PDB file of C-alpha atoms in Angstrom:
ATOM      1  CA  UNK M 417       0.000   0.000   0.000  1.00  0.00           C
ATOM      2  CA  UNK M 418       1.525   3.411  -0.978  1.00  0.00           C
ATOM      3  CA  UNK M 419       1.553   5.801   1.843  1.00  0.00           C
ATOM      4  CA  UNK M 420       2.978   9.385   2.400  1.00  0.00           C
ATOM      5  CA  UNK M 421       3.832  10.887   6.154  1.00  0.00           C
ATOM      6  CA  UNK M 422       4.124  14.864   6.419  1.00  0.00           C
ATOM      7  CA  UNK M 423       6.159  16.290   8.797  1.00  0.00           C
ATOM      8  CA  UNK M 424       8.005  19.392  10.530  1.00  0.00           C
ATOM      9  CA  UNK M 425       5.219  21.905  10.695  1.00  0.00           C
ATOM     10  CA  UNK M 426       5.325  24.338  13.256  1.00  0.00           C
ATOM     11  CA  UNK M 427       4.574  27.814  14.416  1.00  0.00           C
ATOM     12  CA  UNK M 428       6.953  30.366  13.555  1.00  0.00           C
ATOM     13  CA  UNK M 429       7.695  34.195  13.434  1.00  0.00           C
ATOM     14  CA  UNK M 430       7.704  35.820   9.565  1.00  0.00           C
ATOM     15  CA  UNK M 431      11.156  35.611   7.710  1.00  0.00           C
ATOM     16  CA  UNK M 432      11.837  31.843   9.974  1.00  0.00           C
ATOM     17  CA  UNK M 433      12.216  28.917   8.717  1.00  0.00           C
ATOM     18  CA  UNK M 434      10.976  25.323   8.523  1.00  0.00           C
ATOM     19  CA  UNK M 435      11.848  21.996   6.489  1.00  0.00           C
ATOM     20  CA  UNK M 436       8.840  20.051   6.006  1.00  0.00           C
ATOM     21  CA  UNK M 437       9.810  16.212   5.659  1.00  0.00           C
ATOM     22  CA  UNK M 438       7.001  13.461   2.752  1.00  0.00           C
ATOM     23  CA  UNK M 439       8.448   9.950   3.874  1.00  0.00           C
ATOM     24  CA  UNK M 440       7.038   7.149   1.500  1.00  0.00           C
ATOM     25  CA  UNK M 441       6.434   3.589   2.264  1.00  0.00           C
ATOM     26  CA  UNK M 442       4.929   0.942  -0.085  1.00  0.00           C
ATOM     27  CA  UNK M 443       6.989   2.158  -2.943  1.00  0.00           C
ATOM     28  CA  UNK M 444      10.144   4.008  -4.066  1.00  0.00           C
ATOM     29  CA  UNK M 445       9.925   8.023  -4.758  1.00  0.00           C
ATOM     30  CA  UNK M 446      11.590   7.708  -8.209  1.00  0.00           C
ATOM     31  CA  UNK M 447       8.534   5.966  -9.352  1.00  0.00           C
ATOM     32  CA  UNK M 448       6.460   9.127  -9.809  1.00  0.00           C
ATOM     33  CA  UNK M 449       7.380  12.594  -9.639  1.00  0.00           C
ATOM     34  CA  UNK M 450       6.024  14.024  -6.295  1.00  0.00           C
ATOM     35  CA  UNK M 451       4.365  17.685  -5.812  1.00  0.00           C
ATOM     36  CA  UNK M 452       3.750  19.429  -2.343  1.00  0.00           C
ATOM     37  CA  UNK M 453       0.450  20.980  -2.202  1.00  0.00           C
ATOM     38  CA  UNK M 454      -1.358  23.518   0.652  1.00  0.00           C
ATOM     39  CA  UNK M 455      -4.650  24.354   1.988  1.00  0.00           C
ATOM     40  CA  UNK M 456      -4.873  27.660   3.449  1.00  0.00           C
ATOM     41  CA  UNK M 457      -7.929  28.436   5.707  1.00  0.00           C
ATOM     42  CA  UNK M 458     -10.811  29.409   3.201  1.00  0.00           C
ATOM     43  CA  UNK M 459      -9.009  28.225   0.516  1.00  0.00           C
ATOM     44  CA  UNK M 460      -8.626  25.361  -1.978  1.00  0.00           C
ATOM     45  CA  UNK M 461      -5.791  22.967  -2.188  1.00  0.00           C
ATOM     46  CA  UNK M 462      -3.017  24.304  -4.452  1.00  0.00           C
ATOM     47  CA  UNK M 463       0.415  22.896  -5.860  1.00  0.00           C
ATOM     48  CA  UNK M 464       3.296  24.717  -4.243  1.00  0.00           C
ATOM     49  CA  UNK M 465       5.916  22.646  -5.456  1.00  0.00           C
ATOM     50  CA  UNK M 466       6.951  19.113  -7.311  1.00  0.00           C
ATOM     51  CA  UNK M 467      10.079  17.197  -8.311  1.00  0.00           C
ATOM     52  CA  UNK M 468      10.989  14.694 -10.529  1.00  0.00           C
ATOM     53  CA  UNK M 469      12.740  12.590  -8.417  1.00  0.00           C
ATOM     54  CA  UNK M 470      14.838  10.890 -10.879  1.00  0.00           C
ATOM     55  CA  UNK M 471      16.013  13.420 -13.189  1.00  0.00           C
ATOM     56  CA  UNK M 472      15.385  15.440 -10.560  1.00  0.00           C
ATOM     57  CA  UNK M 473      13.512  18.463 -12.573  1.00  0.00           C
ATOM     58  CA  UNK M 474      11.549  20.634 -10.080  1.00  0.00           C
ATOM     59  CA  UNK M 475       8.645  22.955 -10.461  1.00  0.00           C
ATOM     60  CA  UNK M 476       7.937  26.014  -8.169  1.00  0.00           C
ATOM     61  CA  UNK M 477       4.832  28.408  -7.656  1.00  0.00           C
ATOM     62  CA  UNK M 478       5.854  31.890  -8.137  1.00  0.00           C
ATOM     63  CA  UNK M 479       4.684  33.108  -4.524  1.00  0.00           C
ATOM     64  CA  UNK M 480       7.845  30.720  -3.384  1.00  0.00           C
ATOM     65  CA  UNK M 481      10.479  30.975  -5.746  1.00  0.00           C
ATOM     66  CA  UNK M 482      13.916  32.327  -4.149  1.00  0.00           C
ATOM     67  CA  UNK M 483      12.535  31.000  -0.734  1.00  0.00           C
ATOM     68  CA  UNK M 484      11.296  27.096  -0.677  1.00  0.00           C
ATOM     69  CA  UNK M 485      13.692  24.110  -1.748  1.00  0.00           C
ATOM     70  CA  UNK M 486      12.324  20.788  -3.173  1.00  0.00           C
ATOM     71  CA  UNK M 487      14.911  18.011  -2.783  1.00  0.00           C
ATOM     72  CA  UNK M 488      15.297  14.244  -2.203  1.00  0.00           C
ATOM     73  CA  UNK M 489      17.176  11.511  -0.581  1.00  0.00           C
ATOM     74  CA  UNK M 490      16.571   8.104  -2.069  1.00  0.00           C
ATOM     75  CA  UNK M 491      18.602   6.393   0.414  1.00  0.00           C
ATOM     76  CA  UNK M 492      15.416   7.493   3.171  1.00  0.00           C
ATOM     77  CA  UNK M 493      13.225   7.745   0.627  1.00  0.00           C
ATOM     78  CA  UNK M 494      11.882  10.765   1.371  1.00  0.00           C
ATOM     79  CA  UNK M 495      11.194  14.382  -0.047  1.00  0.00           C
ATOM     80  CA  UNK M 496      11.985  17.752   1.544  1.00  0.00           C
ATOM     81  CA  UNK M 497      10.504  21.100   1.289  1.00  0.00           C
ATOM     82  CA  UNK M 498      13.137  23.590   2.780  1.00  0.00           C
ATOM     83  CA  UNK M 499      10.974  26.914   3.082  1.00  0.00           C
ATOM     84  CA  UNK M 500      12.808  29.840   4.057  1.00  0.00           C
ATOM     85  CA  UNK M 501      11.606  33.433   4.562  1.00  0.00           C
ATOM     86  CA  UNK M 502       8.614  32.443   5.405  1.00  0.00           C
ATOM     87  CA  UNK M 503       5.217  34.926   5.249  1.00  0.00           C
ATOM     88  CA  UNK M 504       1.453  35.121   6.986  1.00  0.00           C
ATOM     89  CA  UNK M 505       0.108  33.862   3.444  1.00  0.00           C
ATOM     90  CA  UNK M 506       2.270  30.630   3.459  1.00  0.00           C
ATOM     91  CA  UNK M 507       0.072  29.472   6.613  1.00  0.00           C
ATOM     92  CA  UNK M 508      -1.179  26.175   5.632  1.00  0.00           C
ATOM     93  CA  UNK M 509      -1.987  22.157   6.055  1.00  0.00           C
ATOM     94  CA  UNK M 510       0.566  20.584   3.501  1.00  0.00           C
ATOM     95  CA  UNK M 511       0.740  17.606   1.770  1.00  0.00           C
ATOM     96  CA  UNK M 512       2.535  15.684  -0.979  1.00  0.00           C
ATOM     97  CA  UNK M 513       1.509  13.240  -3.256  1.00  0.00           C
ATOM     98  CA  UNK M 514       2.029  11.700  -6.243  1.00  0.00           C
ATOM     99  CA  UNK M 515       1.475  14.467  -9.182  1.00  0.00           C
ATOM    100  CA  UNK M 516       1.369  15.579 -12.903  1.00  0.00           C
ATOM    101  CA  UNK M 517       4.161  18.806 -13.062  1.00  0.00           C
ATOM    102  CA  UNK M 518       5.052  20.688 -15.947  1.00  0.00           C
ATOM    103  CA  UNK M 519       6.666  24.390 -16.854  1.00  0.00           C
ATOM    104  CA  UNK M 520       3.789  25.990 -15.310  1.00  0.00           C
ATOM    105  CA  UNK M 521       2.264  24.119 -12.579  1.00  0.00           C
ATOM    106  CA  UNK M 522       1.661  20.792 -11.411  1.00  0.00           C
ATOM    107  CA  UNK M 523      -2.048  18.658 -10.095  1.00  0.00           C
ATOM    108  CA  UNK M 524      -2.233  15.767  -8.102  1.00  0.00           C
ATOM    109  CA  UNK M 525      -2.636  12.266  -9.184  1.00  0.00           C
ATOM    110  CA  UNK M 526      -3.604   8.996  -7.321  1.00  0.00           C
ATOM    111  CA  UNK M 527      -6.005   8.512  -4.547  1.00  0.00           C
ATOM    112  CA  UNK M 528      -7.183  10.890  -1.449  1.00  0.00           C
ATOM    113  CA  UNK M 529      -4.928  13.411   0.761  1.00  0.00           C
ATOM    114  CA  UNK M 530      -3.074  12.310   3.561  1.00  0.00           C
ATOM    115  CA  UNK M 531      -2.717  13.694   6.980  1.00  0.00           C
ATOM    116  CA  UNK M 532      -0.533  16.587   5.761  1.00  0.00           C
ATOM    117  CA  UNK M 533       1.503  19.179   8.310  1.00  0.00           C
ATOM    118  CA  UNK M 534       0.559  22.345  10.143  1.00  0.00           C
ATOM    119  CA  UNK M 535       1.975  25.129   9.176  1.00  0.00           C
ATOM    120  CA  UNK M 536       1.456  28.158  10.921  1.00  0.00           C
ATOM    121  CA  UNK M 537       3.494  31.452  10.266  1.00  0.00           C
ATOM    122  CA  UNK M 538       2.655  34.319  12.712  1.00  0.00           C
ATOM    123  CA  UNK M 539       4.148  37.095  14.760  1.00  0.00           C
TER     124      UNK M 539
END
């Protein structure tokens, strides 16, 4: 069974920083490329993020370029989002999944959301 686990969410002050950890059991991340997504109170799941983890071609929103990170390590098999500078508007649940990216966005693919991680970015 192909499962995802989100974590490393937290509260922090605007301009911290957090590194959000997808760890993936059942199968091995280079199978599919994998997106971060985020669901901001009142608001609708959007991609923030995806990778290719073999070639390792990535994809970011424009809201985060310069300040999140999408990156890998096969030998934990497990996907990173390093988010840096960090703003109010970034205050979300995320999740990863499996996903469809391309120059220009990305949308999810396979079955329901996980759990995803808190979070919240506040002074």
């Amino acid at each position: 069974q192909r499962q995802f686990v989100e974590s490393g969410g937290g509260l922090v002050q605007p301009g911290g920083s957090l590194r959000l950890s997808c760890a993936a059991s059942g199968f091995t991340l280079d199978s599919y490329p994998i997106g971060w997504f985020r669901q901001a109170p009142g608001k609708e799941h959007e991609g923030v993020s995806c990778i290719n983890v073999r070639t390792g071609v990535t994809y970011y929103r424009e809201s985060v370029k310069g300040r999140f990170t999408i990156s890998r390590d096969n030998a934990k098999n497990t996907v990173y989002l390093q988010m840096n500078d960090l703003k109010p508007e970034d205050t979300a649940v995320y999740y990863c999944a499996t996903a469809q990216c391309w120059d220009g966005g990305l949308s999810k693919t396979g079955g329901g959301w996980g759990q995803g991680t808190q979070v919240t970015v506040s002074s």
